Tab-separated table of N, CA and C in Angstrom:
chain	number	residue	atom	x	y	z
A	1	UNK	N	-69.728	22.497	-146.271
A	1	UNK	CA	-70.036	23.359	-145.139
A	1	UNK	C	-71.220	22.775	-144.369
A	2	UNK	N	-71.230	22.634	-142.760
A	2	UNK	CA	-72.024	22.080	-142.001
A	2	UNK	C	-73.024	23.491	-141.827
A	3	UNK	N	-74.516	23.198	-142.454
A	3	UNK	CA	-75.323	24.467	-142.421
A	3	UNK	C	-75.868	24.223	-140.894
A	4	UNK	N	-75.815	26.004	-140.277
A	4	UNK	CA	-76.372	25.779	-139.356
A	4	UNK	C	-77.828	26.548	-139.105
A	5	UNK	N	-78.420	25.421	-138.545
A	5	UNK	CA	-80.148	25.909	-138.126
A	5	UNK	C	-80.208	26.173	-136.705
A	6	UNK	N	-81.044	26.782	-136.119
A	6	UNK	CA	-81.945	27.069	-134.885
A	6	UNK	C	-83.281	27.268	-135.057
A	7	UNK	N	-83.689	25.942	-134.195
A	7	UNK	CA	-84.724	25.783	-134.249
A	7	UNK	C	-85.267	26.288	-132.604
A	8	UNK	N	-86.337	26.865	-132.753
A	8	UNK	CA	-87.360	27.546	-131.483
A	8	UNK	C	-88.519	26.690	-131.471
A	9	UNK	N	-88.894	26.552	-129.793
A	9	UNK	CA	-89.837	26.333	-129.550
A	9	UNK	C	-90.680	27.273	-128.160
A	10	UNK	N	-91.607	26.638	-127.643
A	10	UNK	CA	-92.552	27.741	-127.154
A	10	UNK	C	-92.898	26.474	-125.915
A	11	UNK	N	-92.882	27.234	-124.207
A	11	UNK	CA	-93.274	26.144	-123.256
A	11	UNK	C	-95.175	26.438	-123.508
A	12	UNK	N	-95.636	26.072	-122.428
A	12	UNK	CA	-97.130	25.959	-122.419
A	12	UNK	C	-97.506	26.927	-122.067
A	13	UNK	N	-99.239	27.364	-122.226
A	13	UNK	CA	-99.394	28.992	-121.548
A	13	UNK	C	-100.917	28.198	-121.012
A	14	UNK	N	-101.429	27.381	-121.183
A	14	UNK	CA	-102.621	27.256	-120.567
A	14	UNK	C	-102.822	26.336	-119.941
A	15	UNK	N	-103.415	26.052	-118.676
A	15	UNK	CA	-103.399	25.499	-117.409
A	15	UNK	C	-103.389	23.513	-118.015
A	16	UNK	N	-104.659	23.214	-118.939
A	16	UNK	CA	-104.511	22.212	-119.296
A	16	UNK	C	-103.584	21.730	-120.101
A	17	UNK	N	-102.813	22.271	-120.350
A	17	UNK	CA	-101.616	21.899	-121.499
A	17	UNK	C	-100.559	21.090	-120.709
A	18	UNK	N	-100.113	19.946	-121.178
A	18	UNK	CA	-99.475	18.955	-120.251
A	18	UNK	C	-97.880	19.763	-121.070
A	19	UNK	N	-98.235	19.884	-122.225
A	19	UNK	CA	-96.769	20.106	-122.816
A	19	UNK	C	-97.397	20.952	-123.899
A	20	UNK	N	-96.244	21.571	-125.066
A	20	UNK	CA	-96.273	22.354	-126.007
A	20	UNK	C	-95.588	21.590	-127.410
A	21	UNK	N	-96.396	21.086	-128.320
A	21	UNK	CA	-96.339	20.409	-129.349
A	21	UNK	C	-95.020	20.680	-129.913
A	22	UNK	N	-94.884	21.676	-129.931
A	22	UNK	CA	-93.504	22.183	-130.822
A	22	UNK	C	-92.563	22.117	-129.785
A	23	UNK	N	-92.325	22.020	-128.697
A	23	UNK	CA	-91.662	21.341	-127.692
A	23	UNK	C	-91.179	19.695	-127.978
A	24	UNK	N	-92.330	19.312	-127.913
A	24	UNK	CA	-92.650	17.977	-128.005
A	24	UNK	C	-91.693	17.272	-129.358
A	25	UNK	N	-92.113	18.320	-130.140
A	25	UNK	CA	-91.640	17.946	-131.574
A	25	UNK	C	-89.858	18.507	-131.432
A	26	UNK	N	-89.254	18.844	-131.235
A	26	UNK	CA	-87.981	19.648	-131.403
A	26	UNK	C	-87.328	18.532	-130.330
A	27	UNK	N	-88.057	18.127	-129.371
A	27	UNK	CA	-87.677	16.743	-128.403
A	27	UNK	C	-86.716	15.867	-129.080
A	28	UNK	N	-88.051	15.023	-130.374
A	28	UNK	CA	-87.845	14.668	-130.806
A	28	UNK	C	-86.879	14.680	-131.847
A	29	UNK	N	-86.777	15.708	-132.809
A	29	UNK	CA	-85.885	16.064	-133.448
A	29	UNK	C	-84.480	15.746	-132.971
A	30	UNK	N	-84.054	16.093	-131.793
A	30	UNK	CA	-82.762	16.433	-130.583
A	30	UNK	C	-82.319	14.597	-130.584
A	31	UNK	N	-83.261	14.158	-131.009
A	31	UNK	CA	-82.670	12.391	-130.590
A	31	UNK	C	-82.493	11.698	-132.402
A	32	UNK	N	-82.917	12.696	-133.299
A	32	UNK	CA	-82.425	11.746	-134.193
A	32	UNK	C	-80.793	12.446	-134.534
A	33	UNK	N	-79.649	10.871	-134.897
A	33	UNK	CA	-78.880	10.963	-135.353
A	33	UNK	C	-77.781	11.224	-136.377
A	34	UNK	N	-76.501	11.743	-136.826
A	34	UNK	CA	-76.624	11.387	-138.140
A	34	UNK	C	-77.320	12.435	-139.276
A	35	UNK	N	-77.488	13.890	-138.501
A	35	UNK	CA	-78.276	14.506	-139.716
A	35	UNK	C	-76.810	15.322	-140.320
A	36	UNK	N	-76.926	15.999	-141.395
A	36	UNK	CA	-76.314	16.456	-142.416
A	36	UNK	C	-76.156	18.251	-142.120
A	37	UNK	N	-76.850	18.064	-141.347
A	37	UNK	CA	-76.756	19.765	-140.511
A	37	UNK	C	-76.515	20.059	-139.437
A	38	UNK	N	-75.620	21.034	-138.423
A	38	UNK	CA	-75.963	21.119	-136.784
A	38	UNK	C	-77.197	22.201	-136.541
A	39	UNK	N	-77.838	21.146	-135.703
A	39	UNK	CA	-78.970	21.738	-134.882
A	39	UNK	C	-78.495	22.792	-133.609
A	40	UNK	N	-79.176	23.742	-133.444
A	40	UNK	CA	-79.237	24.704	-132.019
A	40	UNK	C	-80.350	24.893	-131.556
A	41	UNK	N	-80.461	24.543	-130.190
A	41	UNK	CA	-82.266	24.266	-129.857
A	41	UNK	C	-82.032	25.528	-128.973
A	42	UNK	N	-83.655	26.410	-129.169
A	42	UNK	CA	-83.861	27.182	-128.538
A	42	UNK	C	-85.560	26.865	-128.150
A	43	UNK	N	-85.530	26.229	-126.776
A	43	UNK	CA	-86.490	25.801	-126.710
A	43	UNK	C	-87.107	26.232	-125.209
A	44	UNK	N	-88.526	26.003	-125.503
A	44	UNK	CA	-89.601	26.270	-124.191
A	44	UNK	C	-89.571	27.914	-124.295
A	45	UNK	N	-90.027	28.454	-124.989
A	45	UNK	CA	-89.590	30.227	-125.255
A	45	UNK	C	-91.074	30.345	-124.179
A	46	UNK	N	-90.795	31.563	-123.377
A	46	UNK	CA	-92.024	31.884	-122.968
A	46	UNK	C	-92.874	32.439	-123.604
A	47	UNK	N	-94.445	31.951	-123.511
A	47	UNK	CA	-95.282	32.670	-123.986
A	47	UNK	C	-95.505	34.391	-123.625
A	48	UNK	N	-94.758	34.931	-124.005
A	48	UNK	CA	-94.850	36.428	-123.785
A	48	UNK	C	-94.213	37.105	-124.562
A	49	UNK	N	-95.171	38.193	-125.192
A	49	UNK	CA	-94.896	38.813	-126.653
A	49	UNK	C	-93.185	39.851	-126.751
A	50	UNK	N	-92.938	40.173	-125.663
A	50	UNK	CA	-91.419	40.879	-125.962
A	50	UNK	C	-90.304	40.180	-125.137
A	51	UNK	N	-90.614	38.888	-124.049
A	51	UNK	CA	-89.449	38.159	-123.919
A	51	UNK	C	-89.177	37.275	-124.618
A	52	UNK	N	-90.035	36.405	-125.537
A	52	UNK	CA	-89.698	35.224	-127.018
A	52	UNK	C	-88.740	35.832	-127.786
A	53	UNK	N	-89.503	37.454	-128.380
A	53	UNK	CA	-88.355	37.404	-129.417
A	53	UNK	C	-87.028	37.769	-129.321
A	54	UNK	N	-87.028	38.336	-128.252
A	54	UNK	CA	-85.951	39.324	-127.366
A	54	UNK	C	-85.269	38.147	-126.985
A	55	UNK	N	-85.178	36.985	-126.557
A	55	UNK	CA	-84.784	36.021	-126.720
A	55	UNK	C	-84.385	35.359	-127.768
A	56	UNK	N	-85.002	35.074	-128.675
A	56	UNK	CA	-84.560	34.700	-129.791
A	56	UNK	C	-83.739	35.543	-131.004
A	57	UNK	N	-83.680	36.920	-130.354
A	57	UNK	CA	-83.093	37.658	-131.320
A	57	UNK	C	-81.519	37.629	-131.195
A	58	UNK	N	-81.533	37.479	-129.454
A	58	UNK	CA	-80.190	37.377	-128.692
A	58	UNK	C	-79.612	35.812	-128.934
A	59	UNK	N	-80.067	35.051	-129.420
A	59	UNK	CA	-79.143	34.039	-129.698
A	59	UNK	C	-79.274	34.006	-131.170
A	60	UNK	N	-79.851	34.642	-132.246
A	60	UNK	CA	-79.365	35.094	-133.450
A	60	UNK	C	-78.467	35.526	-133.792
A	61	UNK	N	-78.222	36.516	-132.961
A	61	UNK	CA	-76.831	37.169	-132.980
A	61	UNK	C	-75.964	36.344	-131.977
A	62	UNK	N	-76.108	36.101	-131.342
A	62	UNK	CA	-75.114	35.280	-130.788
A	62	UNK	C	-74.366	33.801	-131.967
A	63	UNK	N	-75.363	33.261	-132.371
A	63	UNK	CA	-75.034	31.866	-133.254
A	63	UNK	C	-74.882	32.280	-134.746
A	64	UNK	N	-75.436	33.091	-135.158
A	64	UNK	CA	-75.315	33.519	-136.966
A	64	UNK	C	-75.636	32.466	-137.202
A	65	UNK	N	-77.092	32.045	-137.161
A	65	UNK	CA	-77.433	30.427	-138.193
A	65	UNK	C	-77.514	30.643	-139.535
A	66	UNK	N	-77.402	29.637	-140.648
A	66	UNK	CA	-77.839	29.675	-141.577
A	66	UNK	C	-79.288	29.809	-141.870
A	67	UNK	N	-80.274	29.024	-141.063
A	67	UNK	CA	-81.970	29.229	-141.014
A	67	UNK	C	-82.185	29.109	-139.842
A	68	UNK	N	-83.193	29.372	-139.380
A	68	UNK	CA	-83.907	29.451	-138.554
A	68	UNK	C	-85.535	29.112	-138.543
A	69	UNK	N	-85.746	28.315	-137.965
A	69	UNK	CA	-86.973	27.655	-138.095
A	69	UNK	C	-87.749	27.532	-136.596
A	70	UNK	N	-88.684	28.618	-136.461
A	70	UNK	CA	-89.644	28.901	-135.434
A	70	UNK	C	-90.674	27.962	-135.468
A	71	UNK	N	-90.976	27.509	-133.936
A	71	UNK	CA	-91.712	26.520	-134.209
A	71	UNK	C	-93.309	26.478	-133.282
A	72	UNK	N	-94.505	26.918	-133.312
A	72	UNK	CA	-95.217	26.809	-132.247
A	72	UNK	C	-96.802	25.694	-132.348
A	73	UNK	N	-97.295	25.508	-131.064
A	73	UNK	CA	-98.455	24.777	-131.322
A	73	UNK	C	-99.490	25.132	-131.640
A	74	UNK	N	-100.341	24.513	-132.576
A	74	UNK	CA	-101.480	24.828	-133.019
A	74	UNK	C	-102.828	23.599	-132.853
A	75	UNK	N	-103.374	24.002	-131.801
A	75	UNK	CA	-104.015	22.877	-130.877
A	75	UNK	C	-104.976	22.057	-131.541
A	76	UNK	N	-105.667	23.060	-132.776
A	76	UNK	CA	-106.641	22.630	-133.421
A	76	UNK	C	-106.717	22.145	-134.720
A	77	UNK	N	-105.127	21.815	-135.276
A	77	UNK	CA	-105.039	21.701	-136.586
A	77	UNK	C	-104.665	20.303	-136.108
A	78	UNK	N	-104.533	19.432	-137.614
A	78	UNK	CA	-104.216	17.989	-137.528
A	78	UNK	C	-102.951	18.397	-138.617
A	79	UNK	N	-102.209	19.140	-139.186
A	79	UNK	CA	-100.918	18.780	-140.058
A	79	UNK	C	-100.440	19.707	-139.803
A	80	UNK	N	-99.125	19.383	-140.118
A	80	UNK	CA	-97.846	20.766	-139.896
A	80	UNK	C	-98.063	21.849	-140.725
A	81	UNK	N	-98.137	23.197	-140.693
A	81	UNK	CA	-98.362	24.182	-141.025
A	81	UNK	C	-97.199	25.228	-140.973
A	82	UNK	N	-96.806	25.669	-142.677
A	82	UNK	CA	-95.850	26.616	-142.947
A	82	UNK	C	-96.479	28.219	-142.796
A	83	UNK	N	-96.039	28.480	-142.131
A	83	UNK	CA	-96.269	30.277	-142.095
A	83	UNK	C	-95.685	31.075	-143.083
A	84	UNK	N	-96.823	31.645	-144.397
A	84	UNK	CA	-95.856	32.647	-145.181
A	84	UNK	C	-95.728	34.015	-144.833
A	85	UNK	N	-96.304	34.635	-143.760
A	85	UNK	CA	-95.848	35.697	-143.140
A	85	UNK	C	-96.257	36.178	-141.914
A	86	UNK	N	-96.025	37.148	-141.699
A	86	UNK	CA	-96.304	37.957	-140.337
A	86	UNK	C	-96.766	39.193	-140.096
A	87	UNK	N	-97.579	39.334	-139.444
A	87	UNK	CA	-98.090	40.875	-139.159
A	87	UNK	C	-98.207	41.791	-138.076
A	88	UNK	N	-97.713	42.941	-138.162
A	88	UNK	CA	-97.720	43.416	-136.864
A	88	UNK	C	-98.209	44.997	-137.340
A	89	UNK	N	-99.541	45.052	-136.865
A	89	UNK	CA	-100.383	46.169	-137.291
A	89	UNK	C	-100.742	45.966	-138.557
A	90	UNK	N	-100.401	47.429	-139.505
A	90	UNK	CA	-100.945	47.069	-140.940
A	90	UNK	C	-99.334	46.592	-141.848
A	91	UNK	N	-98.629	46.246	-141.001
A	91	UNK	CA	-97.112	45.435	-141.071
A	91	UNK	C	-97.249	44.392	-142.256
A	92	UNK	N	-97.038	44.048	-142.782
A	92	UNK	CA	-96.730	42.450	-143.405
A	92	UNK	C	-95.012	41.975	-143.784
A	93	UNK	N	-94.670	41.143	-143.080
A	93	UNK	CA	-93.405	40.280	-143.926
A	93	UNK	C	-93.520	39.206	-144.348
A	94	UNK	N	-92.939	38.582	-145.015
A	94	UNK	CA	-93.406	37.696	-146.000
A	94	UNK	C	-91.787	36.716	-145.781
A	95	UNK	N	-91.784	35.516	-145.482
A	95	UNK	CA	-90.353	34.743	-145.475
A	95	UNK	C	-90.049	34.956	-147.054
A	96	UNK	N	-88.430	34.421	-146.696
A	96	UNK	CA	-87.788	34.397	-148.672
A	96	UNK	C	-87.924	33.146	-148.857
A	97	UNK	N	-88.148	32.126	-148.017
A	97	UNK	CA	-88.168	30.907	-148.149
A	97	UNK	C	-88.950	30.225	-149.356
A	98	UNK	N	-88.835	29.544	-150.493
A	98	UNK	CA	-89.843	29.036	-151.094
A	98	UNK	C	-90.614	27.650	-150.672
A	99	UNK	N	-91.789	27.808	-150.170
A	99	UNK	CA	-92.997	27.199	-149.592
A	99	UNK	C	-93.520	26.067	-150.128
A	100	UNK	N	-93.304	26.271	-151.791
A	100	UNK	CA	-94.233	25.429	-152.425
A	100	UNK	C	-93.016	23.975	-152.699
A	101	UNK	N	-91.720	24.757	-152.569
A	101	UNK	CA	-91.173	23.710	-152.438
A	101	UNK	C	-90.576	22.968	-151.252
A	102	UNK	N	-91.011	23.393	-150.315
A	102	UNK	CA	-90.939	22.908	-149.109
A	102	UNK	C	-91.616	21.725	-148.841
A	103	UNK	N	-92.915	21.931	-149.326
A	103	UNK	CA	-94.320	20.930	-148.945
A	103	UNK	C	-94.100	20.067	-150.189
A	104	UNK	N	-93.933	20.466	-151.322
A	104	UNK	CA	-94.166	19.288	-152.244
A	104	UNK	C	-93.706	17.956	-151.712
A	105	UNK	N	-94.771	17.243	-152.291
A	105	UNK	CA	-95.136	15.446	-152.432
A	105	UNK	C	-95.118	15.546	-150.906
A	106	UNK	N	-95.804	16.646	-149.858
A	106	UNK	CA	-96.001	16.270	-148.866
A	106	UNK	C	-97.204	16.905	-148.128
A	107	UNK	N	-98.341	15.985	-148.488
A	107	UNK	CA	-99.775	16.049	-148.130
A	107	UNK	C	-100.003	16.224	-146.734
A	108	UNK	N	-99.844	16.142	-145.793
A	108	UNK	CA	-99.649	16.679	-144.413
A	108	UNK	C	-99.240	17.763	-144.116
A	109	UNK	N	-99.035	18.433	-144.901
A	109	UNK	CA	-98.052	19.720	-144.537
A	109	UNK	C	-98.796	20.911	-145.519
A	110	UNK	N	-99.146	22.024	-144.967
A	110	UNK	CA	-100.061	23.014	-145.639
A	110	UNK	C	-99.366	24.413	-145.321
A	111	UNK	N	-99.755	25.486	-146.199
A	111	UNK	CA	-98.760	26.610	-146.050
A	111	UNK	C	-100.353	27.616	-145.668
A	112	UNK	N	-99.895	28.600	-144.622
A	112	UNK	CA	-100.992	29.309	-144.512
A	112	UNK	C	-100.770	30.285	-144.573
A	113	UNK	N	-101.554	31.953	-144.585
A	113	UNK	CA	-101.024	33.254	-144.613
A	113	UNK	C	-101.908	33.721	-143.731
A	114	UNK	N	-101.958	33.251	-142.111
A	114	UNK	CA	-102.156	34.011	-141.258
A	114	UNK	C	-101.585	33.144	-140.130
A	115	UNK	N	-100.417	33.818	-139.499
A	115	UNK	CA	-99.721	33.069	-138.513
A	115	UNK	C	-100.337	33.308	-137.073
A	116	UNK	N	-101.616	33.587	-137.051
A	116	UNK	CA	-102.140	33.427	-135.500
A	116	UNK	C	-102.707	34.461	-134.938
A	117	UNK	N	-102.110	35.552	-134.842
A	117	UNK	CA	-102.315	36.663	-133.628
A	117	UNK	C	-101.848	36.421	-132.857
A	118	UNK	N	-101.049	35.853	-132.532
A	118	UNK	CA	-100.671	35.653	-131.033
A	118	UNK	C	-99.038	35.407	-130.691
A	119	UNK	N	-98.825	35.170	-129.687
A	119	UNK	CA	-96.963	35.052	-129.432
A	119	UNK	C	-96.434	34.768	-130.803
A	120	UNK	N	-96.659	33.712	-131.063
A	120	UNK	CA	-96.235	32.556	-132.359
A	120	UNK	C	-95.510	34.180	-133.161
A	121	UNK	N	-97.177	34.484	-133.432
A	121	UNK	CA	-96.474	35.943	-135.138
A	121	UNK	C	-95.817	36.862	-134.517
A	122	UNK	N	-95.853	37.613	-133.022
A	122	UNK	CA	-95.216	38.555	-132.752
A	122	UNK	C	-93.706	37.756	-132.720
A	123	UNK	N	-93.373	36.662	-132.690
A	123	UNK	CA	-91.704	35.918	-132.582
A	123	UNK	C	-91.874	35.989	-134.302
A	124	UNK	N	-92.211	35.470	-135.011
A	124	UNK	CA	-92.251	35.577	-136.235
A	124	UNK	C	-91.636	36.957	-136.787
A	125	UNK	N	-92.385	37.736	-136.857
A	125	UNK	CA	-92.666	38.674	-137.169
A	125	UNK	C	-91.148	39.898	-136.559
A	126	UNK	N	-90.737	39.497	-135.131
A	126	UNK	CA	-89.876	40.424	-135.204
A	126	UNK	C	-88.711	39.452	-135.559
A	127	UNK	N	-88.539	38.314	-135.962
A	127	UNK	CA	-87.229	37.497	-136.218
A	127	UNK	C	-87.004	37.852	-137.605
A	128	UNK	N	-88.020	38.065	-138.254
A	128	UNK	CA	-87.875	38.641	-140.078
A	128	UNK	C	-87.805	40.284	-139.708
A	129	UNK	N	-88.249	40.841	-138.840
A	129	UNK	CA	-87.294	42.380	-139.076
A	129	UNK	C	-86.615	42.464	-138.697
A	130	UNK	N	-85.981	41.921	-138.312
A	130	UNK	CA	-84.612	41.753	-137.349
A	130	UNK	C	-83.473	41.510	-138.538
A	131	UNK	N	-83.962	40.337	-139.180
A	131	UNK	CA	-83.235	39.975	-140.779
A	131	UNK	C	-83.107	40.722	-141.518
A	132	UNK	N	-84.359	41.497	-141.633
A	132	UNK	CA	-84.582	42.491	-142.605
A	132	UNK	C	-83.470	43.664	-142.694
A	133	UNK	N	-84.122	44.350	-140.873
A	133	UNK	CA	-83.458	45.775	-140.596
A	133	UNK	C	-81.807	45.478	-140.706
A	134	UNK	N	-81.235	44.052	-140.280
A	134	UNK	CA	-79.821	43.814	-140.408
A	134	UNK	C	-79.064	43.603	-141.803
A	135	UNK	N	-80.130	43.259	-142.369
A	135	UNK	CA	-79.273	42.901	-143.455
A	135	UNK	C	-78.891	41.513	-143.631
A	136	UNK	N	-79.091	40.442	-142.741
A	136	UNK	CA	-78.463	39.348	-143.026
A	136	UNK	C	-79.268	38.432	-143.914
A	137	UNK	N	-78.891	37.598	-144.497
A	137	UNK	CA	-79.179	36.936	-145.478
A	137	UNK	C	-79.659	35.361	-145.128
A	138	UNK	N	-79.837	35.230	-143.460
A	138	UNK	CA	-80.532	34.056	-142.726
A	138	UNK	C	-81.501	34.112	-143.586
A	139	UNK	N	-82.134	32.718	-144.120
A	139	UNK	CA	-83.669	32.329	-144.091
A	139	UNK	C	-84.526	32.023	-142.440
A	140	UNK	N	-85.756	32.393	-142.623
A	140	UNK	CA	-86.619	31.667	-141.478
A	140	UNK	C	-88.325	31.104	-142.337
A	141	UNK	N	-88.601	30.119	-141.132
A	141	UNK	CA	-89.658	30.145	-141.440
A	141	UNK	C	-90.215	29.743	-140.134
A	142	UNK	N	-91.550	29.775	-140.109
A	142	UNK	CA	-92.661	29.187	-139.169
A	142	UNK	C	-93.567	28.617	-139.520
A	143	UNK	N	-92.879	27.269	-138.269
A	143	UNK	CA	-94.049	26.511	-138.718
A	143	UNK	C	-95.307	25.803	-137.181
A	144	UNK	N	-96.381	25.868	-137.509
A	144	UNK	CA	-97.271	25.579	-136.459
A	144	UNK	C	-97.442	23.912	-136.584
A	145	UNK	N	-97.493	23.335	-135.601
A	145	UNK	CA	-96.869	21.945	-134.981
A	145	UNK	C	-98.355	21.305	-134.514
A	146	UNK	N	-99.452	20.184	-135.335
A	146	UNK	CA	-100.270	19.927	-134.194
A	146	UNK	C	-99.873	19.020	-132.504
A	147	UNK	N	-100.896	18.789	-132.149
A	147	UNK	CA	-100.677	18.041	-131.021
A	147	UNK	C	-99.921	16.627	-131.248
A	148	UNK	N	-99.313	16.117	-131.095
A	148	UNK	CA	-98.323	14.740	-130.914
A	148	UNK	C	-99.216	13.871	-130.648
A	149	UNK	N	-99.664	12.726	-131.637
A	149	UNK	CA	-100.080	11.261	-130.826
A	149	UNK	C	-99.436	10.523	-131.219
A	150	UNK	N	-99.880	9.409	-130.874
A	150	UNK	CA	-99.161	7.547	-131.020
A	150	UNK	C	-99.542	7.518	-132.871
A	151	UNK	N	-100.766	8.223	-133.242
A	151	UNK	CA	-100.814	7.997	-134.519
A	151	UNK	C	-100.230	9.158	-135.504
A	152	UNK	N	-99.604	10.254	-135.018
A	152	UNK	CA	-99.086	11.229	-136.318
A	152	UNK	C	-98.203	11.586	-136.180
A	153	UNK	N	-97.255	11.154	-134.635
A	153	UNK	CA	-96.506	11.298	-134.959
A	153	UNK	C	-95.024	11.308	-135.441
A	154	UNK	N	-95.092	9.867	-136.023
A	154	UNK	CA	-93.979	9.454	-136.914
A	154	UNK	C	-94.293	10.045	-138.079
A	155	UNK	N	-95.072	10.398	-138.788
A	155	UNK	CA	-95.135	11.353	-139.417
A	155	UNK	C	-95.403	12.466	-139.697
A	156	UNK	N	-95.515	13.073	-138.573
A	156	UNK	CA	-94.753	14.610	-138.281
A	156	UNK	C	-93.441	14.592	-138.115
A	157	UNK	N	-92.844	14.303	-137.739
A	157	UNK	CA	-91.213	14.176	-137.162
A	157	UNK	C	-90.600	13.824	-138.927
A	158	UNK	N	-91.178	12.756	-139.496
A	158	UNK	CA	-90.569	12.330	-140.609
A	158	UNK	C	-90.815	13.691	-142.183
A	159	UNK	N	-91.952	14.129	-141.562
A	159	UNK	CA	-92.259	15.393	-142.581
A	159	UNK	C	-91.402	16.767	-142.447
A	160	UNK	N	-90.961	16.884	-141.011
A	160	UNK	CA	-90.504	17.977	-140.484
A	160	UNK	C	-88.527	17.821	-140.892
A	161	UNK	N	-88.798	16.901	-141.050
A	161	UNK	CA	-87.450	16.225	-140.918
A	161	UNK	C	-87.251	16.483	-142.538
A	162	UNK	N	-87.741	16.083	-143.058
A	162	UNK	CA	-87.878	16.188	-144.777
A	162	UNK	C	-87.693	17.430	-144.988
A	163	UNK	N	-88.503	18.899	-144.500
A	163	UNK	CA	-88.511	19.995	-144.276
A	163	UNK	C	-87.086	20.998	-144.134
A	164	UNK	N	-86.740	20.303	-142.801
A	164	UNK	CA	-85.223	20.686	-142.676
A	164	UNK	C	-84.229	20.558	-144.025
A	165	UNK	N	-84.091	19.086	-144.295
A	165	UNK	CA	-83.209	19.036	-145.326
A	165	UNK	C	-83.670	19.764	-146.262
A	166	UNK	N	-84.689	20.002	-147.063
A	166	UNK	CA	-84.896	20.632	-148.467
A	166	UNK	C	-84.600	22.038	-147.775
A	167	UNK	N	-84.787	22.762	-146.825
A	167	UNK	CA	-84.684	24.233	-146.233
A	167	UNK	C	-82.978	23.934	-146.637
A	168	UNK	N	-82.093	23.014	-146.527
A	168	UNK	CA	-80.789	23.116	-146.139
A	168	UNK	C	-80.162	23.476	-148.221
A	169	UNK	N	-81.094	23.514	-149.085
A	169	UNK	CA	-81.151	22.948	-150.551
A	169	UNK	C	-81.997	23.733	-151.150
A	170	UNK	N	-82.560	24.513	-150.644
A	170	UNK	CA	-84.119	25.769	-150.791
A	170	UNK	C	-83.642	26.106	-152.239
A	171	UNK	N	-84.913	25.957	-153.153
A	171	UNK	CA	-84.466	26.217	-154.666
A	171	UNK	C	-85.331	27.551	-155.152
């Protein structure tokens, strides 16, 4: 069975931002060949807290992926960052995804338990009640994307990439 993912990304919200990392990164993704899964890009989501998810909820139901993997920038970090949950008020969800085996033997890549405050967790956050309140048995996760250079990122792309497949194998 060809598992299927959708992956999200997020356009820019602040004046100096040439682009949006997780943009940038899902770019990339879109040009490698040959993977073992079909991709569905849902990309450039606006930064705005009830058209992202409202968006992304509508092509959930539209595609029935197998995972779903939210993706946004995090300007100030230097490694890819797994989100283990979301909050909305005194809310918490928590992905089913297992984390620790996501990252293993991969030192660049860190799991955190606070996805932001901001767009990023409110898309988070209603894509797992959405799972929840439905019933479906999609995995998601989120992950925060640093900035793209000439030096990290072949290995971001190659970590993220690693990511996907073990998500496709989640033990």
């Amino acid at each position: 069975m060809n598992t299927k993912i959708l992956l999200t990304s997020f356009d820019t919200w602040q004046p100096h931002q040439k682009s949006n990392s997780s943009d940038d990164l899902l770019a990339r993704i879109s040009q490698i060949k040959s993977l073992p899964y079909s991709l569905t890009f849902l990309r450039k989501l606006p930064v705005d807290f009830q058209e992202a998810p409202n968006l992304a909820i509508a092509k959930i139901n539209q595609l029935q992926p197998d995972l779903i993997v939210c993706c946004g920038m995090a300007e100030s970090s230097q490694t890819l960052t797994l989100e283990s949950c979301a909050c909305s008020d005194k809310n918490i969800l928590k992905t089913t995804v297992n984390l620790d085996y996501l990252i293993a033997d991969l030192p660049t890549v860190k799991i955190s338990h606070n996805a932001g405050k901001f767009v990023c967790e409110a898309l988070y956050y209603a894509v797992l009640k959405h799972l929840a309140d439905s019933q479906i048995s999609t995995k998601c996760v989120f992950v925060h994307i640093p900035i793209l250079t000439v030096k990290n990122t072949d290995k971001i792309v190659a970590d993220f990439s690693l990511i996907l497949t073990r998500l496709t194998t989640d033990k």
